[in-house]
PDB file of C-alpha atoms in Angstrom:
ATOM      1  CA  MET A   1     -34.486  67.985-136.106  1.00  0.00           C
ATOM      2  CA  GLY A   2     -37.218  66.232-134.192  1.00  0.00           C
ATOM      3  CA  THR A   3     -37.185  68.279-131.004  1.00  0.00           C
ATOM      4  CA  GLY A   4     -39.114  71.303-129.885  1.00  0.00           C
ATOM      5  CA  ILE A   5     -37.767  74.823-129.516  1.00  0.00           C
ATOM      6  CA  LEU A   6     -37.966  76.516-126.131  1.00  0.00           C
ATOM      7  CA  ASP A   7     -39.885  79.791-125.887  1.00  0.00           C
ATOM      8  CA  TYR A   8     -37.333  81.996-124.123  1.00  0.00           C
ATOM      9  CA  ASP A   9     -39.838  84.854-123.938  1.00  0.00           C
ATOM     10  CA  ARG A  10     -41.576  82.858-121.177  1.00  0.00           C
ATOM     11  CA  LEU A  11     -38.348  82.104-119.271  1.00  0.00           C
ATOM     12  CA  ASN A  12     -38.957  82.091-115.474  1.00  0.00           C
ATOM     13  CA  SER A  13     -42.694  82.745-115.929  1.00  0.00           C
ATOM     14  CA  GLU A  14     -43.692  79.540-114.089  1.00  0.00           C
ATOM     15  CA  ARG A  15     -42.410  77.773-110.974  1.00  0.00           C
ATOM     16  CA  LEU A  16     -42.295  74.119-109.936  1.00  0.00           C
ATOM     17  CA  GLN A  17     -43.711  72.868-106.663  1.00  0.00           C
ATOM     18  CA  PRO A  18     -41.176  71.774-104.009  1.00  0.00           C
ATOM     19  CA  PHE A  19     -40.218  68.167-104.679  1.00  0.00           C
ATOM     20  CA  SER A  20     -36.849  67.142-103.312  1.00  0.00           C
ATOM     21  CA  HIS A  21     -35.586  66.211 -99.874  1.00  0.00           C
ATOM     22  CA  ASP A  22     -31.855  65.767 -99.462  1.00  0.00           C
ATOM     23  CA  VAL A  23     -29.939  64.178 -96.596  1.00  0.00           C
ATOM     24  CA  ARG A  24     -26.212  64.558 -95.994  1.00  0.00           C
ATOM     25  CA  ILE A  25     -24.042  62.917 -93.353  1.00  0.00           C
ATOM     26  CA  ASP A  26     -20.503  64.219 -92.784  1.00  0.00           C
ATOM     27  CA  LYS A  27     -17.630  62.955 -90.678  1.00  0.00           C
ATOM     28  CA  LYS A  28     -14.620  65.250 -90.386  1.00  0.00           C
ATOM     29  CA  TRP A  29     -11.156  64.420 -89.058  1.00  0.00           C
ATOM     30  CA  ASN A  30      -8.679  67.179 -88.236  1.00  0.00           C
ATOM     31  CA  PHE A  31      -4.977  66.346 -88.479  1.00  0.00           C
ATOM     32  CA  ASN A  32      -1.932  68.599 -88.055  1.00  0.00           C
ATOM     33  CA  ARG A  33      -1.841  70.007 -91.582  1.00  0.00           C
ATOM     34  CA  ILE A  34      -4.925  68.616 -93.300  1.00  0.00           C
ATOM     35  CA  THR A  35      -8.602  68.042 -92.702  1.00  0.00           C
ATOM     36  CA  LEU A  36     -10.350  65.008 -94.157  1.00  0.00           C
ATOM     37  CA  ASP A  37     -14.122  65.158 -94.661  1.00  0.00           C
ATOM     38  CA  LEU A  38     -15.978  61.972 -95.648  1.00  0.00           C
ATOM     39  CA  PHE A  39     -19.632  62.369 -96.660  1.00  0.00           C
ATOM     40  CA  LEU A  40     -22.687  60.501 -97.858  1.00  0.00           C
ATOM     41  CA  ASP A  41     -25.272  62.637 -99.656  1.00  0.00           C
ATOM     42  CA  ILE A  42     -28.646  61.248-100.760  1.00  0.00           C
ATOM     43  CA  ALA A  43     -30.650  63.442-103.130  1.00  0.00           C
ATOM     44  CA  ASN A  44     -34.417  62.894-103.319  1.00  0.00           C
ATOM     45  CA  VAL A  45     -34.299  60.554-100.337  1.00  0.00           C
ATOM     46  CA  LEU A  46     -38.101  60.094-100.372  1.00  0.00           C
ATOM     47  CA  GLY A  47     -38.100  59.045-104.037  1.00  0.00           C
ATOM     48  CA  SER A  48     -40.772  61.579-104.942  1.00  0.00           C
ATOM     49  CA  ASN A  49     -41.390  62.519-108.553  1.00  0.00           C
ATOM     50  CA  THR A  50     -39.145  65.308-109.748  1.00  0.00           C
ATOM     51  CA  PRO A  51     -41.120  67.582-112.059  1.00  0.00           C
ATOM     52  CA  GLY A  52     -39.331  69.058-115.036  1.00  0.00           C
ATOM     53  CA  PHE A  53     -40.301  70.790-118.212  1.00  0.00           C
ATOM     54  CA  GLU A  54     -41.886  68.736-120.957  1.00  0.00           C
ATOM     55  CA  ARG A  55     -39.931  67.681-124.020  1.00  0.00           C
ATOM     56  CA  TYR A  56     -41.457  68.018-127.448  1.00  0.00           C
ATOM     57  CA  THR A  57     -40.429  65.644-130.209  1.00  0.00           C
ATOM     58  CA  PHE A  58     -41.773  63.630-133.107  1.00  0.00           C
ATOM     59  CA  GLN A  59     -43.131  60.085-132.860  1.00  0.00           C
ATOM     60  CA  ARG A  60     -40.655  57.382-133.864  1.00  0.00           C
ATOM     61  CA  ASN A  61     -41.320  54.270-136.002  1.00  0.00           C
ATOM     62  CA  ASP A  62     -41.977  50.994-134.194  1.00  0.00           C
ATOM     63  CA  ASP A  63     -38.489  49.732-135.091  1.00  0.00           C
ATOM     64  CA  ASN A  64     -36.954  53.127-134.099  1.00  0.00           C
ATOM     65  CA  SER A  65     -35.385  53.531-137.543  1.00  0.00           C
ATOM     66  CA  GLY A  66     -36.774  57.025-138.117  1.00  0.00           C
ATOM     67  CA  PHE A  67     -39.731  59.309-137.539  1.00  0.00           C
ATOM     68  CA  ALA A  68     -43.331  58.255-138.165  1.00  0.00           C
ATOM     69  CA  THR A  69     -45.190  60.557-140.533  1.00  0.00           C
ATOM     70  CA  THR A  70     -48.815  61.258-141.357  1.00  0.00           C
ATOM     71  CA  ASP A  71     -48.366  60.368-145.057  1.00  0.00           C
ATOM     72  CA  ASN A  72     -45.841  57.480-144.683  1.00  0.00           C
ATOM     73  CA  ASN A  73     -43.267  59.484-146.667  1.00  0.00           C
ATOM     74  CA  PRO A  74     -39.857  60.543-145.319  1.00  0.00           C
ATOM     75  CA  LEU A  75     -39.913  63.378-142.801  1.00  0.00           C
ATOM     76  CA  ARG A  76     -39.926  66.789-144.481  1.00  0.00           C
ATOM     77  CA  LEU A  77     -37.301  69.305-143.409  1.00  0.00           C
ATOM     78  CA  ASP A  78     -39.979  71.613-142.012  1.00  0.00           C
ATOM     79  CA  GLY A  79     -41.574  68.724-140.033  1.00  0.00           C
ATOM     80  CA  SER A  80     -45.016  69.395-141.493  1.00  0.00           C
ATOM     81  CA  ASN A  81     -45.772  65.684-141.969  1.00  0.00           C
ATOM     82  CA  ALA A  82     -44.476  64.605-138.549  1.00  0.00           C
ATOM     83  CA  ILE A  83     -46.585  63.364-135.636  1.00  0.00           C
ATOM     84  CA  PRO A  84     -45.834  65.565-132.585  1.00  0.00           C
ATOM     85  CA  VAL A  85     -45.397  63.935-129.166  1.00  0.00           C
ATOM     86  CA  VAL A  86     -44.977  65.451-125.686  1.00  0.00           C
ATOM     87  CA  LEU A  87     -42.643  63.534-123.353  1.00  0.00           C
ATOM     88  CA  GLU A  88     -43.326  63.946-119.645  1.00  0.00           C
ATOM     89  CA  ASN A  89     -40.291  64.541-117.469  1.00  0.00           C
ATOM     90  CA  ASN A  90     -41.152  63.590-113.876  1.00  0.00           C
ATOM     91  CA  ASP A  91     -38.991  60.644-112.842  1.00  0.00           C
ATOM     92  CA  GLY A  92     -38.324  60.091-109.163  1.00  0.00           C
ATOM     93  CA  ASN A  93     -34.766  58.903-108.790  1.00  0.00           C
ATOM     94  CA  LEU A  94     -32.890  58.481-105.535  1.00  0.00           C
ATOM     95  CA  VAL A  95     -29.316  59.669-106.120  1.00  0.00           C
ATOM     96  CA  PRO A  96     -26.651  58.673-103.578  1.00  0.00           C
ATOM     97  CA  THR A  97     -23.219  60.299-103.576  1.00  0.00           C
ATOM     98  CA  LEU A  98     -20.246  59.149-101.545  1.00  0.00           C
ATOM     99  CA  GLY A  99     -17.246  61.425-101.474  1.00  0.00           C
ATOM    100  CA  PHE A 100     -14.398  62.995 -99.612  1.00  0.00           C
ATOM    101  CA  ILE A 101     -12.855  66.425 -99.276  1.00  0.00           C
ATOM    102  CA  VAL A 102      -9.237  67.065 -98.328  1.00  0.00           C
ATOM    103  CA  GLU A 103      -8.380  70.553 -97.066  1.00  0.00           C
ATOM    104  CA  PHE A 104      -4.820  71.649 -96.489  1.00  0.00           C
TER     105      PHE A 104
END
């Protein structure tokens, strides 16, 4: 309860603009029986906003104890007295990853 329902009839009907730039640095060492690959990968290195689909929900009370309603009564099961809200989803997070790969 309290979230929107996706319209799967419109699946893949719209496209996002390009938004991410990734950088990866690898160093590989070859030994007799194994190969060790150490890498640093930085996703969204420019910190640009990452567009995503919007989230639909209901407005919460100021103390976050439940949903705000138009008639100040408890939320009905069908949500008819709820206050709809659209949450934007366009954060720009830089995501570093450090890892290793062992091949044998």
